[in-house]
Amino acid sequence: MPDIRESPVRPADVFVAGSLAVDLSCDYIAVEGSSTSISPLSYTSNPARISQGLGGVGRNIATALHHVGARVQLCSATGDDGAGKAARDMLITQGLSLSKVIKKPSARTAQYVAVNDAQKDLVLAMADMTVMEECHYEVDTIWKASLEESRPKWLVIDANWDSYTLQKWIRHGKAVNTWIAFEPVSVVKSRRLFAIDPTAHFNLGVLPDHAVSLATPNKLELASMYAAARDVGLFDRDDWWQIVDAMGLSSSGSRDKLVSMVGADLVNEGVPQQSIQLLPFIPTILTKLGEKGVLMTQMLKPGDDRLTAPRHSKHILSRADVNHQTLGGVYMRLLPSAEKIPTADIVSVNGAGDTFLGIIVAGMAKAEPKPLVDLIKTAQQGSWMTLRSNEAVSPEISTLKDRL
């Protein structure tokens, strides 16, 4: 039986199910006067500045939620080792509860090593998340019971769990009628949402019986998610086709309209098209595009004000039949980055996306959430703060809480 360290149980509006890890960041130092590129060389040693801190996608998201005032509970696991003790102690220092962070005696605490180039952009990362793949028992006992007792408004799940555990988390979250957000983590792990595991007794339903309400991939993860869904035949299902058909998308001229809305480059890469095809399973997809901003693709319910408001007309991709009971239309909007951060000001890119999702969910968990577009703009600002911070999530984002 895993050990759970005694810690005060706090009421939570958001549960975060994801990794808690010790992070190592290796920033390449280009040799002055050398003709070498800004990237480290393969098959040899490179000069670097190496720093260690507390991270993990789940922990970062929970920290962002905590900084902006949300009541959050992290559900994760560590090993009974030195790294695990350090991680747990740091978590307490930062004000997060350990009540649902289990300690597995035979496991290694998760660790993540990022190798960045001289401009702090990720070149390669290695992640040992084995402990997250050894929690089949806990998800059906400890954490399931916690969900049933707390019934949080939102459950955020990262893809560091194996597909079985990930899908169990989603099934248990749906059973208590919580909204579910999915953070894909990486190109490889993003596919886990769509893996077919009969033992998990999980079916990825379509609107209005969808399980996942929100996903925040980057464009590479989006492409991987799309390919995974296609490979297991999800786009061949009748229920998927019925929703796509109801969207009211024109078979002629749709490319021109997409280009006018988001630009030719994204259309040529297939980004908006992939988002649209995944919408029946995930009705809100926020695709992170780095300096280009965020592509928001969202199913609108019948009666949504944006369907008739003139200021939103240029963002309405299509409208469903007025008699459709669950679908009003499709909203697509490119929200460009309002700020370009000089390379010299970027300290680390590792936690920016986690900060973004944490702020979004904190805003959506409010009793009266602000419009999603406004939350995205605030979350973008929070991401910029993290890019400039030595921390995986910048404590400075606490200044944004009044904007949520």
CSV table of C-alpha atoms in Angstrom, one decimal:
chain,number,residue,atom,x,y,z
A,1,MET,CA,0.0,0.0,0.0
A,2,PRO,CA,1.5,3.4,-1.0
A,3,ASP,CA,2.1,5.9,1.7
A,4,ILE,CA,0.3,9.2,1.8
A,5,ARG,CA,1.9,11.8,4.0
A,6,GLU,CA,-0.4,13.5,6.3
A,7,SER,CA,-1.3,17.0,5.1
A,8,PRO,CA,-4.4,19.1,5.6
A,9,VAL,CA,-7.1,18.2,3.1
A,10,ARG,CA,-8.3,21.4,1.4
A,11,PRO,CA,-11.5,21.9,-0.5
A,12,ALA,CA,-10.7,22.1,-4.2
A,13,ASP,CA,-12.4,23.5,-7.3
A,14,VAL,CA,-9.8,21.9,-9.5
A,15,PHE,CA,-8.0,18.5,-9.4
A,16,VAL,CA,-4.8,18.2,-11.3
A,17,ALA,CA,-3.8,14.6,-12.2
A,18,GLY,CA,-0.2,14.6,-13.4
A,19,SER,CA,3.5,14.4,-12.9
A,20,LEU,CA,5.6,15.8,-10.1
A,21,ALA,CA,9.2,15.7,-11.1
A,22,VAL,CA,12.7,17.0,-10.5
A,23,ASP,CA,13.7,19.1,-13.5
A,24,LEU,CA,17.2,19.6,-14.9
A,25,SER,CA,17.6,22.3,-17.4
A,26,CYS,CA,20.8,22.3,-19.5
A,27,ASP,CA,21.3,25.6,-21.4
A,28,TYR,CA,23.9,25.4,-24.1
A,29,ILE,CA,26.6,28.1,-24.0
A,30,ALA,CA,27.9,29.0,-27.4
A,31,VAL,CA,31.6,29.4,-27.5
A,32,GLU,CA,32.5,33.1,-28.1
A,33,GLY,CA,34.3,33.6,-31.4
A,34,SER,CA,33.5,30.0,-32.6
A,35,SER,CA,31.9,29.3,-35.9
A,36,THR,CA,29.6,26.7,-34.3
A,37,SER,CA,25.8,27.2,-34.4
A,38,ILE,CA,23.6,28.1,-31.5
A,39,SER,CA,22.7,24.5,-31.0
A,40,PRO,CA,24.9,22.0,-29.1
A,41,LEU,CA,26.8,19.4,-31.1
A,42,SER,CA,25.8,15.7,-31.1
A,43,TYR,CA,28.1,12.9,-29.9
A,44,THR,CA,30.3,15.1,-27.8
A,45,SER,CA,30.3,17.2,-24.6
A,46,ASN,CA,29.0,20.8,-24.8
A,47,PRO,CA,29.5,23.7,-22.4
A,48,ALA,CA,26.2,24.5,-20.6
A,49,ARG,CA,24.6,26.2,-17.6
A,50,ILE,CA,22.7,23.5,-15.7
A,51,SER,CA,20.0,24.3,-13.1
A,52,GLN,CA,17.8,22.1,-11.0
A,53,GLY,CA,14.3,22.7,-9.8
A,54,LEU,CA,10.9,21.3,-9.1
A,55,GLY,CA,8.7,20.6,-12.1
A,56,GLY,CA,6.5,18.1,-13.7
A,57,VAL,CA,3.6,19.1,-16.0
A,58,GLY,CA,1.0,18.3,-13.4
A,59,ARG,CA,2.8,20.2,-10.7
A,60,ASN,CA,3.4,23.2,-12.9
A,61,ILE,CA,-0.2,23.4,-13.8
A,62,ALA,CA,-1.2,23.1,-10.1
A,63,THR,CA,1.3,25.8,-9.2
A,64,ALA,CA,-0.1,28.2,-11.8
A,65,LEU,CA,-3.6,27.5,-10.5
A,66,HIS,CA,-2.4,28.1,-6.9
A,67,HIS,CA,-0.6,31.4,-7.8
A,68,VAL,CA,-3.7,32.9,-9.4
A,69,GLY,CA,-6.0,32.0,-6.4
A,70,ALA,CA,-7.7,28.8,-7.5
A,71,ARG,CA,-8.3,26.1,-4.9
A,72,VAL,CA,-6.4,23.2,-6.3
A,73,GLN,CA,-5.5,19.6,-5.4
A,74,LEU,CA,-2.6,17.8,-7.0
A,75,CYS,CA,-2.9,14.1,-7.5
A,76,SER,CA,0.5,12.6,-8.3
A,77,ALA,CA,3.2,10.1,-7.1
A,78,THR,CA,6.8,10.1,-6.1
A,79,GLY,CA,9.3,7.4,-5.1
A,80,ASP,CA,10.6,6.9,-1.6
A,81,ASP,CA,14.0,8.3,-2.5
A,82,GLY,CA,16.0,11.4,-2.0
A,83,ALA,CA,14.6,13.1,-5.1
A,84,GLY,CA,11.1,12.3,-3.9
A,85,LYS,CA,11.7,13.7,-0.4
A,86,ALA,CA,13.1,16.9,-1.9
A,87,ALA,CA,10.1,17.3,-4.3
A,88,ARG,CA,7.6,16.7,-1.5
A,89,ASP,CA,9.3,19.2,0.8
A,90,MET,CA,9.4,21.8,-1.9
A,91,LEU,CA,5.8,21.3,-2.7
A,92,ILE,CA,4.8,22.0,0.9
A,93,THR,CA,7.0,25.1,0.9
A,94,GLN,CA,5.1,26.4,-2.1
A,95,GLY,CA,1.8,26.0,-0.3
A,96,LEU,CA,0.4,22.9,-2.2
A,97,SER,CA,-1.2,20.0,-0.4
A,98,LEU,CA,0.4,16.5,-0.3
A,99,SER,CA,-2.8,14.8,0.8
A,100,LYS,CA,-3.2,13.1,-2.6
A,101,VAL,CA,0.5,12.8,-3.6
A,102,ILE,CA,1.3,9.2,-3.0
A,103,LYS,CA,4.7,7.8,-2.1
A,104,LYS,CA,5.6,4.4,-3.8
A,105,PRO,CA,8.4,2.7,-2.0
A,106,SER,CA,9.7,0.7,-5.0
A,107,ALA,CA,9.5,3.4,-7.6
A,108,ARG,CA,11.9,6.2,-8.8
A,109,THR,CA,10.7,9.8,-8.5
A,110,ALA,CA,10.1,11.3,-11.9
A,111,GLN,CA,12.9,13.3,-13.5
A,112,TYR,CA,13.0,15.5,-16.6
A,113,VAL,CA,16.1,16.6,-18.3
A,114,ALA,CA,15.8,19.4,-21.0
A,115,VAL,CA,18.7,20.4,-23.3
A,116,ASN,CA,18.2,23.8,-24.7
A,117,ASP,CA,20.1,25.7,-27.4
A,118,ALA,CA,21.8,29.1,-26.8
A,119,GLN,CA,18.5,30.9,-27.4
A,120,LYS,CA,16.8,28.7,-24.7
A,121,ASP,CA,14.7,26.8,-27.2
A,122,LEU,CA,14.3,23.1,-26.5
A,123,VAL,CA,16.6,20.8,-28.6
A,124,LEU,CA,16.0,17.5,-26.8
A,125,ALA,CA,14.4,16.3,-23.6
A,126,MET,CA,14.5,13.0,-21.7
A,127,ALA,CA,11.8,12.1,-19.2
A,128,ASP,CA,11.7,9.3,-16.7
A,129,MET,CA,8.1,9.1,-15.7
A,130,THR,CA,7.9,5.4,-14.9
A,131,VAL,CA,6.3,6.1,-11.5
A,132,MET,CA,3.3,7.6,-13.3
A,133,GLU,CA,2.8,4.3,-15.2
A,134,GLU,CA,2.7,2.2,-12.0
A,135,CYS,CA,-0.5,3.7,-10.5
A,136,HIS,CA,-3.2,1.4,-11.8
A,137,TYR,CA,-4.3,0.5,-8.2
A,138,GLU,CA,-4.4,4.1,-6.9
A,139,VAL,CA,-6.5,5.6,-9.7
A,140,ASP,CA,-9.3,3.1,-8.9
A,141,THR,CA,-9.1,3.5,-5.2
A,142,ILE,CA,-7.5,6.6,-3.6
A,143,TRP,CA,-8.0,9.1,-6.3
A,144,LYS,CA,-11.4,7.8,-7.5
A,145,ALA,CA,-12.7,8.1,-3.9
A,146,SER,CA,-11.3,11.7,-3.7
A,147,LEU,CA,-13.1,12.7,-6.9
A,148,GLU,CA,-16.3,11.3,-5.7
A,149,GLU,CA,-16.0,13.1,-2.4
A,150,SER,CA,-14.8,16.5,-3.7
A,151,ARG,CA,-16.6,16.6,-7.1
A,152,PRO,CA,-14.4,19.4,-8.4
A,153,LYS,CA,-15.5,21.7,-11.2
A,154,TRP,CA,-12.5,20.8,-13.3
A,155,LEU,CA,-10.1,17.9,-13.6
A,156,VAL,CA,-6.9,18.6,-15.5
A,157,ILE,CA,-5.1,15.5,-16.7
A,158,ASP,CA,-1.6,15.4,-18.3
A,159,ALA,CA,-0.5,12.6,-20.6
A,160,ASN,CA,2.4,11.4,-18.5
A,161,TRP,CA,0.1,8.6,-17.3
A,162,ASP,CA,0.1,5.4,-19.4
A,163,SER,CA,-3.0,5.1,-21.6
A,164,TYR,CA,-4.8,2.8,-19.2
A,165,THR,CA,-4.4,5.1,-16.2
A,166,LEU,CA,-5.2,8.2,-18.3
A,167,GLN,CA,-8.4,6.7,-19.6
A,168,LYS,CA,-9.4,5.6,-16.1
A,169,TRP,CA,-8.9,9.2,-14.9
A,170,ILE,CA,-11.2,10.4,-17.6
A,171,ARG,CA,-13.8,7.8,-16.9
A,172,HIS,CA,-13.9,8.6,-13.2
A,173,GLY,CA,-14.0,12.3,-13.8
A,174,LYS,CA,-16.9,12.0,-16.2
A,175,ALA,CA,-18.7,9.9,-13.7
A,176,VAL,CA,-18.8,12.8,-11.2
A,177,ASN,CA,-19.7,15.3,-14.0
A,178,THR,CA,-16.6,17.3,-13.8
A,179,TRP,CA,-15.2,19.3,-16.8
A,180,ILE,CA,-12.0,17.7,-18.1
A,181,ALA,CA,-9.0,19.4,-19.6
A,182,PHE,CA,-6.2,17.4,-21.4
A,183,GLU,CA,-2.6,18.5,-21.6
A,184,PRO,CA,-0.9,16.4,-24.3
A,185,VAL,CA,2.7,16.9,-22.8
A,186,SER,CA,4.6,15.7,-25.9
A,187,VAL,CA,4.2,14.4,-29.5
A,188,VAL,CA,4.5,10.8,-28.4
A,189,LYS,CA,2.4,11.0,-25.2
A,190,SER,CA,-0.4,13.0,-26.9
A,191,ARG,CA,-1.5,9.8,-28.6
A,192,ARG,CA,-2.4,8.1,-25.3
A,193,LEU,CA,-5.8,9.8,-25.2
A,194,PHE,CA,-6.8,7.8,-28.3
A,195,ALA,CA,-5.1,4.4,-27.6
A,196,ILE,CA,-7.7,1.6,-27.4
A,197,ASP,CA,-7.3,-0.4,-24.2
A,198,PRO,CA,-10.3,-2.7,-23.7
A,199,THR,CA,-9.4,-3.3,-20.1
A,200,ALA,CA,-9.9,0.4,-19.3
A,201,HIS,CA,-13.6,0.2,-20.3
A,202,PHE,CA,-13.3,3.6,-21.9
A,203,ASN,CA,-15.0,5.1,-25.0
A,204,LEU,CA,-14.2,8.5,-26.3
A,205,GLY,CA,-17.6,9.9,-27.0
A,206,VAL,CA,-18.6,12.8,-29.2
A,207,LEU,CA,-20.7,15.9,-28.4
A,208,PRO,CA,-22.8,16.0,-26.3
A,209,ASP,CA,-21.5,12.8,-24.7
A,210,HIS,CA,-17.9,13.9,-25.0
A,211,ALA,CA,-15.5,13.2,-22.1
A,212,VAL,CA,-12.8,15.8,-22.7
A,213,SER,CA,-13.9,19.5,-22.9
A,214,LEU,CA,-10.6,21.2,-23.5
A,215,ALA,CA,-7.2,20.4,-24.9
A,216,THR,CA,-4.1,22.6,-25.3
A,217,PRO,CA,-1.7,21.0,-27.7
A,218,ASN,CA,1.1,22.7,-29.7
A,219,LYS,CA,0.8,22.2,-33.4
A,220,LEU,CA,3.1,19.2,-33.4
A,221,GLU,CA,1.0,17.5,-30.6
A,222,LEU,CA,-2.2,18.4,-32.5
A,223,ALA,CA,-0.9,16.7,-35.6
A,224,SER,CA,0.0,13.6,-33.5
A,225,MET,CA,-3.4,13.6,-31.8
A,226,TYR,CA,-5.1,13.8,-35.2
A,227,ALA,CA,-3.0,11.0,-36.6
A,228,ALA,CA,-3.7,8.8,-33.5
A,229,ALA,CA,-7.5,9.4,-33.8
A,230,ARG,CA,-7.4,8.6,-37.6
A,231,ASP,CA,-5.3,5.4,-37.0
A,232,VAL,CA,-7.8,3.9,-34.6
A,233,GLY,CA,-10.7,4.7,-36.9
A,234,LEU,CA,-12.4,7.4,-34.9
A,235,PHE,CA,-13.1,9.4,-38.0
A,236,ASP,CA,-14.9,6.4,-39.5
A,237,ARG,CA,-17.6,6.4,-36.7
A,238,ASP,CA,-21.1,7.3,-37.6
A,239,ASP,CA,-21.5,9.5,-34.5
A,240,TRP,CA,-18.5,11.5,-35.5
A,241,TRP,CA,-19.8,12.0,-39.0
A,242,GLN,CA,-23.2,13.1,-37.8
A,243,ILE,CA,-21.5,16.0,-35.8
A,244,VAL,CA,-19.2,16.9,-38.6
A,245,ASP,CA,-22.1,17.0,-41.0
A,246,ALA,CA,-24.1,19.1,-38.6
A,247,MET,CA,-21.4,21.7,-38.4
A,248,GLY,CA,-22.6,23.1,-41.7
A,249,LEU,CA,-19.1,23.4,-43.3
A,250,SER,CA,-19.2,24.2,-47.0
A,251,SER,CA,-17.4,21.6,-49.2
A,252,SER,CA,-16.5,24.4,-51.6
A,253,GLY,CA,-14.7,27.5,-50.6
A,254,SER,CA,-13.9,26.3,-47.1
A,255,ARG,CA,-10.1,26.6,-47.7
A,256,ASP,CA,-10.5,30.2,-48.8
A,257,LYS,CA,-12.5,31.0,-45.7
A,258,LEU,CA,-9.9,29.3,-43.4
A,259,VAL,CA,-7.1,31.2,-45.1
A,260,SER,CA,-9.0,34.5,-44.5
A,261,MET,CA,-9.4,33.6,-40.8
A,262,VAL,CA,-6.0,32.2,-39.8
A,263,GLY,CA,-3.7,32.7,-42.8
A,264,ALA,CA,-2.3,30.5,-45.5
A,265,ASP,CA,0.7,29.2,-43.5
A,266,LEU,CA,-1.5,27.5,-40.9
A,267,VAL,CA,-3.9,26.2,-43.5
A,268,ASN,CA,-1.0,24.7,-45.6
A,269,GLU,CA,0.2,22.9,-42.4
A,270,GLY,CA,-3.3,21.6,-41.8
A,271,VAL,CA,-3.6,23.0,-38.3
A,272,PRO,CA,-7.2,24.4,-38.5
A,273,GLN,CA,-8.4,21.3,-40.5
A,274,GLN,CA,-7.0,19.0,-37.8
A,275,SER,CA,-8.6,21.0,-35.1
A,276,ILE,CA,-12.0,20.9,-36.8
A,277,GLN,CA,-11.9,17.1,-37.2
A,278,LEU,CA,-11.1,16.6,-33.5
A,279,LEU,CA,-13.8,19.0,-32.3
A,280,PRO,CA,-16.5,16.3,-32.0
A,281,PHE,CA,-14.4,14.6,-29.3
A,282,ILE,CA,-12.9,17.8,-27.8
A,283,PRO,CA,-15.2,20.8,-28.3
A,284,THR,CA,-12.6,23.4,-27.4
A,285,ILE,CA,-9.0,23.1,-28.7
A,286,LEU,CA,-6.4,25.9,-28.0
A,287,THR,CA,-3.4,25.2,-30.2
A,288,LYS,CA,-0.3,26.9,-29.0
A,289,LEU,CA,1.8,28.4,-31.9
A,290,GLY,CA,4.7,30.0,-30.1
A,291,GLU,CA,5.3,33.5,-31.3
A,292,LYS,CA,2.3,33.3,-33.7
A,293,GLY,CA,0.0,33.1,-30.7
A,294,VAL,CA,-2.9,30.7,-30.1
A,295,LEU,CA,-5.5,29.2,-32.5
A,296,MET,CA,-8.8,28.9,-30.7
A,297,THR,CA,-11.2,26.4,-32.3
A,298,GLN,CA,-14.5,25.8,-30.4
A,299,MET,CA,-17.9,24.3,-30.9
A,300,LEU,CA,-20.6,26.7,-29.9
A,301,LYS,CA,-23.9,25.7,-28.3
A,302,PRO,CA,-27.2,26.8,-29.8
A,303,GLY,CA,-28.1,30.3,-28.6
A,304,ASP,CA,-24.5,31.3,-28.0
A,305,ASP,CA,-24.3,35.1,-28.3
A,306,ARG,CA,-21.3,34.9,-30.6
A,307,LEU,CA,-23.5,33.4,-33.3
A,308,THR,CA,-25.4,36.6,-33.8
A,309,ALA,CA,-23.0,39.4,-32.4
A,310,PRO,CA,-21.7,41.4,-35.3
A,311,ARG,CA,-18.2,41.8,-33.7
A,312,HIS,CA,-17.8,38.0,-33.7
A,313,SER,CA,-19.1,37.4,-37.3
A,314,LYS,CA,-15.6,37.2,-38.8
A,315,HIS,CA,-14.7,34.4,-36.4
A,316,ILE,CA,-17.8,32.2,-37.1
A,317,LEU,CA,-16.5,29.4,-39.4
A,318,SER,CA,-19.9,27.8,-39.8
A,319,ARG,CA,-23.4,27.7,-38.4
A,320,ALA,CA,-25.4,24.5,-37.7
A,321,ASP,CA,-29.1,24.1,-38.5
A,322,VAL,CA,-31.2,26.3,-36.1
A,323,ASN,CA,-33.1,23.2,-35.0
A,324,HIS,CA,-30.0,21.2,-34.0
A,325,GLN,CA,-30.3,20.5,-30.2
A,326,THR,CA,-26.6,20.4,-29.2
A,327,LEU,CA,-24.6,22.4,-31.9
A,328,GLY,CA,-24.8,26.0,-32.9
A,329,GLY,CA,-21.7,26.5,-34.9
A,330,VAL,CA,-17.9,26.6,-35.1
A,331,TYR,CA,-15.9,29.5,-33.8
A,332,MET,CA,-12.3,29.9,-35.0
A,333,ARG,CA,-10.0,32.7,-34.0
A,334,LEU,CA,-6.2,33.3,-34.2
A,335,LEU,CA,-5.1,35.3,-31.1
A,336,PRO,CA,-1.6,36.6,-31.9
A,337,SER,CA,1.0,37.2,-29.3
A,338,ALA,CA,0.8,40.8,-28.2
A,339,GLU,CA,4.4,40.8,-27.1
A,340,LYS,CA,7.6,39.5,-28.6
A,341,ILE,CA,10.2,38.6,-26.0
A,342,PRO,CA,13.8,39.3,-26.9
A,343,THR,CA,15.8,36.0,-26.8
A,344,ALA,CA,18.1,37.5,-24.2
A,345,ASP,CA,15.2,37.9,-21.8
A,346,ILE,CA,14.1,34.2,-22.1
A,347,VAL,CA,15.3,32.2,-19.1
A,348,SER,CA,13.4,28.9,-19.8
A,349,VAL,CA,10.6,27.7,-22.1
A,350,ASN,CA,9.8,24.6,-20.1
A,351,GLY,CA,6.8,25.8,-18.0
A,352,ALA,CA,5.2,28.4,-20.3
A,353,GLY,CA,2.6,26.0,-21.7
A,354,ASP,CA,1.7,24.7,-18.3
A,355,THR,CA,1.3,28.2,-17.0
A,356,PHE,CA,-1.0,28.9,-19.9
A,357,LEU,CA,-3.4,26.0,-19.1
A,358,GLY,CA,-3.3,26.6,-15.4
A,359,ILE,CA,-4.5,30.2,-15.8
A,360,ILE,CA,-7.2,29.2,-18.4
A,361,VAL,CA,-8.7,26.6,-16.0
A,362,ALA,CA,-8.5,28.9,-13.0
A,363,GLY,CA,-10.6,31.4,-14.9
A,364,MET,CA,-13.1,28.8,-16.2
A,365,ALA,CA,-13.5,27.4,-12.7
A,366,LYS,CA,-14.9,30.8,-11.5
A,367,ALA,CA,-18.6,31.0,-10.6
A,368,GLU,CA,-19.1,33.4,-13.5
A,369,PRO,CA,-16.2,32.8,-16.0
A,370,LYS,CA,-15.1,35.6,-18.3
A,371,PRO,CA,-15.1,35.0,-22.0
A,372,LEU,CA,-12.6,32.5,-23.1
A,373,VAL,CA,-10.9,35.0,-25.5
A,374,ASP,CA,-10.2,37.2,-22.5
A,375,LEU,CA,-8.8,34.3,-20.4
A,376,ILE,CA,-6.5,33.3,-23.3
A,377,LYS,CA,-5.1,36.8,-23.5
A,378,THR,CA,-4.4,36.8,-19.7
A,379,ALA,CA,-2.9,33.3,-19.9
A,380,GLN,CA,-0.6,34.5,-22.7
A,381,GLN,CA,0.6,37.2,-20.5
A,382,GLY,CA,1.3,34.7,-17.7
A,383,SER,CA,3.3,32.5,-20.1
A,384,TRP,CA,5.5,35.5,-21.0
A,385,MET,CA,6.2,36.0,-17.3
A,386,THR,CA,7.2,32.4,-16.9
A,387,LEU,CA,9.5,32.6,-20.0
A,388,ARG,CA,11.4,35.3,-18.1
A,389,SER,CA,11.5,33.5,-14.8
A,390,ASN,CA,14.0,31.2,-13.1
A,391,GLU,CA,11.0,29.2,-11.8
A,392,ALA,CA,9.1,26.6,-13.8
A,393,VAL,CA,6.1,28.8,-13.2
A,394,SER,CA,6.6,32.4,-12.4
A,395,PRO,CA,5.3,33.6,-9.0
A,396,GLU,CA,4.7,36.9,-10.8
A,397,ILE,CA,1.5,35.5,-12.3
A,398,SER,CA,-0.2,36.1,-9.0
A,399,THR,CA,-0.6,39.7,-10.2
A,400,LEU,CA,-3.1,38.4,-12.8
A,401,LYS,CA,-5.6,36.9,-10.4
A,402,ASP,CA,-7.9,40.0,-10.5
A,403,ARG,CA,-8.2,39.7,-14.2
A,404,LEU,CA,-9.8,36.2,-14.1
